[in-house]
Amino acid sequence: MTEPRTWMCLICGWIYDEAAGDPEHGIAPGTSWDAVPMNWTCPECGARKEDFEMVQI
């Protein structure tokens, strides 16, 4: 198991944390970025998954 990573929306700055997931939108805690569905969008601005970049926090 790799360390959980964080991904930032390049449009609005919202952070997806793999450890926390996005349970309000159907993504369970512990879900890796690769396992997030391609049709998932940023809960803040609606940006697509390809508009996110991995960041160190």
XYZ file of N, CA, C and O in Angstrom:
228
model
N 0.855 -1.189 0.000
C 0.000 0.000 0.000
C 0.893 1.242 0.000
O 1.808 1.372 0.796
N 0.601 2.146 -0.892
C 1.370 3.379 -0.970
C 0.759 4.422 -0.031
O -0.384 4.298 0.400
N 1.535 5.439 0.265
C 1.030 6.538 1.082
C -0.094 7.251 0.332
O -0.006 7.443 -0.884
N -1.147 7.659 1.047
C -2.208 8.424 0.380
C -1.647 9.714 -0.220
O -0.785 10.350 0.374
N -2.137 10.056 -1.385
C -1.685 11.273 -2.070
C -2.814 12.297 -2.098
O -3.961 11.972 -1.827
N -2.462 13.519 -2.444
C -3.453 14.588 -2.572
C -3.391 15.146 -3.991
O -2.325 15.204 -4.606
N -4.536 15.550 -4.474
C -4.676 16.080 -5.835
C -5.420 17.393 -5.752
O -6.444 17.494 -5.067
N -4.924 18.424 -6.436
C -5.529 19.757 -6.376
C -6.182 20.104 -7.706
O -5.596 19.897 -8.770
N -7.381 20.668 -7.610
C -8.072 21.174 -8.794
C -7.334 22.416 -9.283
O -7.127 23.367 -8.519
N -6.928 22.406 -10.534
C -6.203 23.550 -11.097
C -7.119 24.739 -11.376
O -6.644 25.841 -11.596
N -8.421 24.508 -11.337
C -9.370 25.589 -11.602
C -9.678 26.375 -10.315
O -9.585 27.596 -10.288
N -10.035 25.649 -9.227
C -10.470 26.353 -8.013
C -9.608 26.085 -6.785
O -9.784 26.744 -5.763
N -8.706 25.109 -6.838
C -7.832 24.838 -5.708
C -8.366 23.823 -4.713
O -7.733 23.549 -3.695
N -9.547 23.226 -4.976
C -10.091 22.208 -4.075
C -9.143 21.015 -4.034
O -8.543 20.644 -5.039
N -8.979 20.411 -2.857
C -8.045 19.305 -2.670
C -8.806 17.987 -2.512
O -9.703 17.883 -1.669
N -8.411 16.992 -3.320
C -8.888 15.623 -3.122
C -7.793 14.869 -2.385
O -6.669 14.758 -2.872
N -8.123 14.376 -1.208
C -7.192 13.606 -0.382
C -7.619 12.145 -0.469
O -8.756 11.808 -0.109
N -6.731 11.281 -0.949
C -7.073 9.868 -1.102
C -7.501 9.252 0.227
O -8.385 8.392 0.252
N -6.901 9.671 1.345
C -7.257 9.121 2.653
C -8.694 9.476 3.038
O -9.407 8.674 3.635
N -9.132 10.682 2.679
C -10.475 11.146 3.041
C -11.522 10.774 2.002
O -12.704 10.624 2.323
N -11.114 10.638 0.735
C -12.076 10.379 -0.338
C -13.012 11.569 -0.530
O -12.698 12.700 -0.159
N -14.179 11.294 -1.065
C -15.227 12.307 -1.243
C -16.566 11.612 -1.009
O -17.358 11.421 -1.927
N -16.806 11.171 0.259
C -17.991 10.357 0.533
C -19.317 11.021 0.178
O -20.275 10.325 -0.167
N -19.376 12.352 0.221
C -20.619 13.044 -0.147
C -20.970 12.838 -1.619
O -22.109 13.038 -2.020
N -19.956 12.465 -2.416
C -20.175 12.274 -3.851
C -19.838 10.853 -4.300
O -19.466 10.624 -5.442
N -19.929 9.888 -3.356
C -19.807 8.483 -3.700
C -18.398 7.920 -3.764
O -18.209 6.805 -4.231
N -17.393 8.669 -3.300
C -16.011 8.185 -3.315
C -15.605 7.887 -1.869
O -15.447 8.797 -1.061
N -15.442 6.600 -1.557
C -15.159 6.166 -0.192
C -13.771 6.610 0.265
O -12.848 6.713 -0.559
N -13.602 6.855 1.572
C -12.263 7.137 2.101
C -11.302 6.005 1.727
O -11.686 4.834 1.717
N -10.069 6.363 1.402
C -9.075 5.375 1.010
C -9.063 5.063 -0.473
O -8.268 4.245 -0.928
N -9.924 5.730 -1.263
C -9.979 5.485 -2.704
C -8.823 6.192 -3.399
O -8.682 7.411 -3.291
N -7.996 5.414 -4.094
C -6.865 6.004 -4.820
C -7.380 6.846 -5.983
O -8.483 6.637 -6.487
N -6.568 7.794 -6.409
C -6.944 8.671 -7.515
C -7.234 7.852 -8.774
O -8.169 8.143 -9.509
N -6.441 6.803 -9.007
C -6.646 5.960 -10.183
C -8.008 5.281 -10.173
O -8.556 4.975 -11.231
N -8.560 5.042 -8.974
C -9.853 4.362 -8.855
C -11.040 5.322 -8.913
O -12.185 4.878 -8.999
N -10.778 6.622 -8.871
C -11.867 7.607 -8.986
C -12.388 7.554 -10.425
O -11.600 7.615 -11.375
N -13.698 7.422 -10.613
C -14.242 7.309 -11.973
C -13.913 8.526 -12.848
O -13.834 9.653 -12.357
N -13.729 8.291 -14.134
C -13.407 9.377 -15.074
C -14.518 10.427 -15.140
O -14.257 11.578 -15.444
N -15.763 10.042 -14.838
C -16.873 11.003 -14.937
C -17.080 11.796 -13.642
O -17.973 12.634 -13.568
N -16.239 11.560 -12.620
C -16.305 12.337 -11.382
C -15.850 13.762 -11.676
O -14.975 13.989 -12.499
N -16.469 14.727 -11.009
C -16.078 16.120 -11.199
C -15.820 16.783 -9.852
O -16.305 16.332 -8.812
N -15.079 17.863 -9.877
C -14.760 18.624 -8.674
C -16.059 19.073 -8.006
O -16.914 19.680 -8.659
N -16.219 18.780 -6.700
C -17.456 19.182 -6.027
C -17.602 20.691 -5.857
O -18.694 21.186 -5.615
N -16.518 21.436 -6.000
C -16.581 22.895 -5.854
C -16.911 23.607 -7.161
O -17.722 24.514 -7.186
N -16.242 23.216 -8.260
C -16.409 23.986 -9.493
C -16.839 23.150 -10.704
O -17.073 23.712 -11.764
N -16.898 21.824 -10.545
C -17.339 20.979 -11.650
C -16.250 20.628 -12.657
O -16.530 20.050 -13.694
N -14.984 20.953 -12.330
C -13.880 20.633 -13.239
C -13.750 19.117 -13.387
O -14.104 18.355 -12.487
N -13.228 18.692 -14.517
C -13.056 17.269 -14.788
C -11.809 16.731 -14.092
O -10.937 17.484 -13.676
N -11.731 15.415 -14.008
C -10.609 14.747 -13.335
C -9.265 15.147 -13.946
O -8.279 15.296 -13.231
N -9.217 15.369 -15.251
C -7.948 15.736 -15.891
C -7.497 17.151 -15.526
O -6.379 17.544 -15.835
N -8.369 17.920 -14.842
C -8.004 19.262 -14.406
C -7.382 19.262 -13.002
O -7.263 20.318 -12.380
N -6.988 18.082 -12.512
C -6.345 17.957 -11.195
C -4.887 17.591 -11.379
O -4.511 16.937 -12.352
N -4.067 18.009 -10.404
C -2.639 17.712 -10.425
C -2.229 17.256 -9.014
O -2.689 17.817 -8.029
N -1.362 16.241 -8.950
C -0.901 15.763 -7.652
C -0.049 16.841 -6.979
O 0.780 17.466 -7.635
N -0.293 17.050 -5.676
C 0.462 18.047 -4.914
C 0.912 17.441 -3.590
O 0.271 16.540 -3.064
N 1.997 17.968 -3.052
C 2.469 17.600 -1.715
C 1.923 18.607 -0.731
O 2.017 19.801 -0.957
N 1.361 18.101 0.355
C 0.829 19.005 1.392
C 1.615 18.789 2.658
O 1.910 17.704 3.032
